[in-house]
XYZ file of C-alpha atoms in Angstrom:
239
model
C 108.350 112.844 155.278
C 104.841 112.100 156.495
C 101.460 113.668 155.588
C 98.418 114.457 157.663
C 94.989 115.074 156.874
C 93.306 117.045 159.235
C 90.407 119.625 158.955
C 89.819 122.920 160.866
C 86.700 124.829 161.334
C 86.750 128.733 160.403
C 82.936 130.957 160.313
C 80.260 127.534 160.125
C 82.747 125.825 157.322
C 84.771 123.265 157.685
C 87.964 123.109 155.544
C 90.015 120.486 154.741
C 93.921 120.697 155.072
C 97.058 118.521 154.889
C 100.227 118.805 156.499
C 103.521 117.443 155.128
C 106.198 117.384 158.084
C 109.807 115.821 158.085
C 112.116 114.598 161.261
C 113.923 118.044 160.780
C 111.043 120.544 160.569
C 108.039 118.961 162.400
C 105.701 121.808 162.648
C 104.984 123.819 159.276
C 106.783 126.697 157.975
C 105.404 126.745 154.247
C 101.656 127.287 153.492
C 100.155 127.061 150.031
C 97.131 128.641 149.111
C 95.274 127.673 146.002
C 93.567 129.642 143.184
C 90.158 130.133 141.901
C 87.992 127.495 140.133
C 85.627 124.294 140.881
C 88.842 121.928 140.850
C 91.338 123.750 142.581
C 92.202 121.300 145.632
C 95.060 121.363 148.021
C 97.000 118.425 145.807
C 97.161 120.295 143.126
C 100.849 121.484 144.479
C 101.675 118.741 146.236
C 104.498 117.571 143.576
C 106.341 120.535 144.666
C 105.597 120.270 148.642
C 106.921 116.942 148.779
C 109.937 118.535 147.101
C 110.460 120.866 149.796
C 109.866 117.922 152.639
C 112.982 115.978 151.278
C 114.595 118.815 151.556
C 113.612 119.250 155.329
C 111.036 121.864 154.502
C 106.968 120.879 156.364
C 104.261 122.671 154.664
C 100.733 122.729 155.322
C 97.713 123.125 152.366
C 94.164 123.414 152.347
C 91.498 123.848 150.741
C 89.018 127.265 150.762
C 85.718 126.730 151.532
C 83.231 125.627 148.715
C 86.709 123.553 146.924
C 87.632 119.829 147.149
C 86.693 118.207 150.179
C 86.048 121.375 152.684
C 82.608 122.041 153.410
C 80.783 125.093 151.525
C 79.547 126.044 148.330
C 81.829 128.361 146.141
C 79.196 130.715 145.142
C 79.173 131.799 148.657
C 82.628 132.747 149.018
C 83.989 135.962 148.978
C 87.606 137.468 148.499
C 87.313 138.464 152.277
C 86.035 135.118 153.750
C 88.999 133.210 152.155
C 91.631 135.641 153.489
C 90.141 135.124 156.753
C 90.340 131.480 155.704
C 93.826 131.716 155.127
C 94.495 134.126 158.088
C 93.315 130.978 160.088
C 95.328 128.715 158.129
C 98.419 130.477 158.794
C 97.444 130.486 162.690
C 97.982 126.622 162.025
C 102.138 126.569 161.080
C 104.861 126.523 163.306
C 106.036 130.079 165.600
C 110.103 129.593 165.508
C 110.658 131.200 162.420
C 108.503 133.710 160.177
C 106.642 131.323 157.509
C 106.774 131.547 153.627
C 104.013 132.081 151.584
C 103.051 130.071 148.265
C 100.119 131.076 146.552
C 98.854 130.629 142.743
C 97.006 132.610 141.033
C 93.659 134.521 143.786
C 95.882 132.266 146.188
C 98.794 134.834 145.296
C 96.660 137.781 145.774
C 95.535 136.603 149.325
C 98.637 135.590 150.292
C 100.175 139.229 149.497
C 97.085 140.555 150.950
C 97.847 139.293 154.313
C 101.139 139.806 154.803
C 100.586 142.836 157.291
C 99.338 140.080 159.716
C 101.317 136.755 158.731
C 104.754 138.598 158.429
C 106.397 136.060 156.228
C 110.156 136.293 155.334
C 109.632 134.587 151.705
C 106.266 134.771 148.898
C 106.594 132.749 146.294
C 103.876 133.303 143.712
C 102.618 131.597 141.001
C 100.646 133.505 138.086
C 99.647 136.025 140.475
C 95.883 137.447 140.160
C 94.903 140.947 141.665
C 91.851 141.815 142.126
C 90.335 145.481 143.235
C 89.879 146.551 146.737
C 85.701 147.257 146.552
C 85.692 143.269 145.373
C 85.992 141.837 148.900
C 82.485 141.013 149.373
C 81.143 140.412 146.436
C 80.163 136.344 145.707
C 81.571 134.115 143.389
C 78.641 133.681 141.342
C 79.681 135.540 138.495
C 80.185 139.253 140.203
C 83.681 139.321 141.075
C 85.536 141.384 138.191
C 88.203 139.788 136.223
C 92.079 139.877 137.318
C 93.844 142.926 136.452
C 96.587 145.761 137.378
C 93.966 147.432 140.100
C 96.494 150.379 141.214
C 93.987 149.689 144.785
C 94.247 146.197 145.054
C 94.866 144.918 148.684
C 97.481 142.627 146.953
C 99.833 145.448 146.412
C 98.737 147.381 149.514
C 100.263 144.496 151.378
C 103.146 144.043 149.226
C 104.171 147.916 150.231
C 104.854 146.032 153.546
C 107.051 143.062 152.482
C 110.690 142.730 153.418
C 111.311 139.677 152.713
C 112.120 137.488 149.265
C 109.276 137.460 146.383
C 109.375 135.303 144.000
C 107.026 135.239 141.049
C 106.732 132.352 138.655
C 104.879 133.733 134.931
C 103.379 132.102 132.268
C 104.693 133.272 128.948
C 101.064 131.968 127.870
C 98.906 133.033 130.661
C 95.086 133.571 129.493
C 93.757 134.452 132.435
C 96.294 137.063 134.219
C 97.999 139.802 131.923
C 101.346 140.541 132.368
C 100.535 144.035 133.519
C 99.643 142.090 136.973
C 102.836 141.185 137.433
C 104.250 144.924 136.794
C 102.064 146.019 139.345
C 103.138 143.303 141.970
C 106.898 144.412 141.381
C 106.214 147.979 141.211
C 104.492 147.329 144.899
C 107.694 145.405 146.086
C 110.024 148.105 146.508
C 110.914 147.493 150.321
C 111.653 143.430 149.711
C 114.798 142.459 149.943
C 115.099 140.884 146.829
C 112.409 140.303 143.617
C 112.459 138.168 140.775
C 110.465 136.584 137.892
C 110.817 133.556 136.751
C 109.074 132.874 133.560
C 108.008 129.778 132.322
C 107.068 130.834 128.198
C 105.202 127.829 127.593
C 103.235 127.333 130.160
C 99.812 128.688 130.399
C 98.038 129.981 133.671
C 97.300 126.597 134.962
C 101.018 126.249 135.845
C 100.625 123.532 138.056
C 98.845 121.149 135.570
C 101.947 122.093 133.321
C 104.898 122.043 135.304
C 105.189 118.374 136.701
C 105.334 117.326 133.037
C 108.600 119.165 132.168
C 111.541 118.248 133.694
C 113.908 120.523 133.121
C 111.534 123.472 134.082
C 110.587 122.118 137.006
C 114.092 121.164 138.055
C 114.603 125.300 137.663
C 111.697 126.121 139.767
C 112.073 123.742 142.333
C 115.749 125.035 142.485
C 115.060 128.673 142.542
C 112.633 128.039 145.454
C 115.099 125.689 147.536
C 117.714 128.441 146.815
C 114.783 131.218 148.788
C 113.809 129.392 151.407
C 116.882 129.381 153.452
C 117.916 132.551 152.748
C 115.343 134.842 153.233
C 115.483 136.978 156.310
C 114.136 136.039 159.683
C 111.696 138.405 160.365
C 110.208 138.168 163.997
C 108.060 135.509 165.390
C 103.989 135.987 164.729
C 102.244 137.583 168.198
C-alpha cells in the first residue's frame, strides 16, 4: 500500500486529505468521513483503512474544514458546507465502480445525506448521528441541536434512495447518539439490498478510540466490512 497527502480547495478553505492506494486498486473507491468535535482528524480511522488496502481496497480521508490540519475554524461550519465538503471529496475517488461510503457519527449522517448524488453501492456507518433538516445552516458554535430520531432528517431522506449494502456499527454504550437513531436509519433503509447492525456493547460513541484496542472485536468488524465490500451491487458509474 502507499499513502498520499494531498489537499484540495472547496468555497476559500483548504482541506487536508490522504489517500491510501494499493497495486490492485490505484484510484480510490472507499471514502471516510469523520464526525463532529475539535479532534476529529482523518487518522482517526486509519487502523481500519490500512486494513482494507491489504486487502486491495484504496480509500481516500479528509478532514472538514475547521478539523486537523485543513484550513478553517469550526465555529464556521455548517451541516451544509461539510456535505458540500464531502460532495467534493467524493468528486476525488475513482469512476469504474460506484464507491462505498464510511462515515462515523455527523460523518454518517452526511454520508447518507448525499447518497442521491454519490450513488454508492455500500455505507458503512459508525454510531450514526441525525440531525434535523432546518439545521443545515446553522454554525457550530453551540446552535446546532443535539443528535436525535428527526423523522425530517436529510440522513433518512437519502437513505429512502439507497440500494445498496448498509452497514451500521452501535455502541451498546453510546452517550452521545440514542439508539432510537439507529431505528430511524433502518426504518429509512427499506429499498437496500441488505441492512445490518453490528453492535459493539462495550464500546462507547467514540468507537474508533475503542476499537483498535480489542482484538477480537475488531477482527469482527474488519471482517463484516471485507465480507460488504465485494459484494455489494454495482450500481452505475457517477456522471
Amino acid at each position: 500500500m502507499r499513502h498520499e497527502d494531498f489537499s484540495f480547495d472547496v468555497d476559500g478553505e483548504r482541506l487536508a486529505a490522504t489517500r491510501t492506494v494499493t497495486a490492485e486498486q490505484p484510484e480510490p473507491s472507499i471514502l471516510a468521513l469523520h464526525g463532529f468535535g475539535t479532534t476529529s482528524t482523518r487518522h482517526r480511522i486509519s487502523y481500519l483503512l490500512d486494513g482494507f488496502a491489504e486487502h486491495g481496497h484504496a480509500s481516500l480521508t479528509f478532514e472538514f474544514s475547521g478539523n486537523g490540519d485543513s484550513t478553517g475554524a469550526l465555529t464556521d461550519s455548517t451541516l451544509r458546507r461539510r456535505r458540500n465538503e464531502a460532495l467534493a471529496a467524493a468528486d476525488r475517488l475513482g469512476r469504474a465502480v460506484a464507491p462505498v461510503l464510511l462515515g462515523t457519527s455527523m460523518g454518517a449522517h452526511l454520508a447518507a445525506s448525499i447518497v442521491p448524488e454519490v450513488r454508492p453501492r455500500a455505507l458503512v456507518l459508525f454510531c450514526p448521528a441525525a440531525y434535523p433538516e432546518h439545521a443545515a445552516d446553522l454554525p457550530f458554535d453551540g446552535s446546532l441541536p443535539k443528535p436525535g430520531n428527526y423523522p425530517d432528517s436529510p440522513a433518512y431522506a437519502g437513505l429512502r434512495d439507497f440500494d445498496g449494502d448498509l452497514l451500521i456499527i452501535g455502541a451498546g454504550q453510546d452517550q452521545v447518539v440514542h439508539p432510537a437513531v439507529i431505528d430511524g436509519y433502518l426504518d429509512s433503509a427499506g429499498r437496500a439490498r441488505s441492512a445490518e447492525v453490528l453492535w459493539l456493547k462495550d464500546s462507547d460513541h467514540f468507537v474508533h478510540r475503542w476499537l483498535p484496542g480489542q482484538r477480537a472485536r475488531l477482527a469482527e468488524v474488519q471482517g463484516a466490512i471485507l465480507r460488504l465490500l465485494p459484494t455489494a451491487p454495482a450500481a452505475p458509474p457517477r456522471s
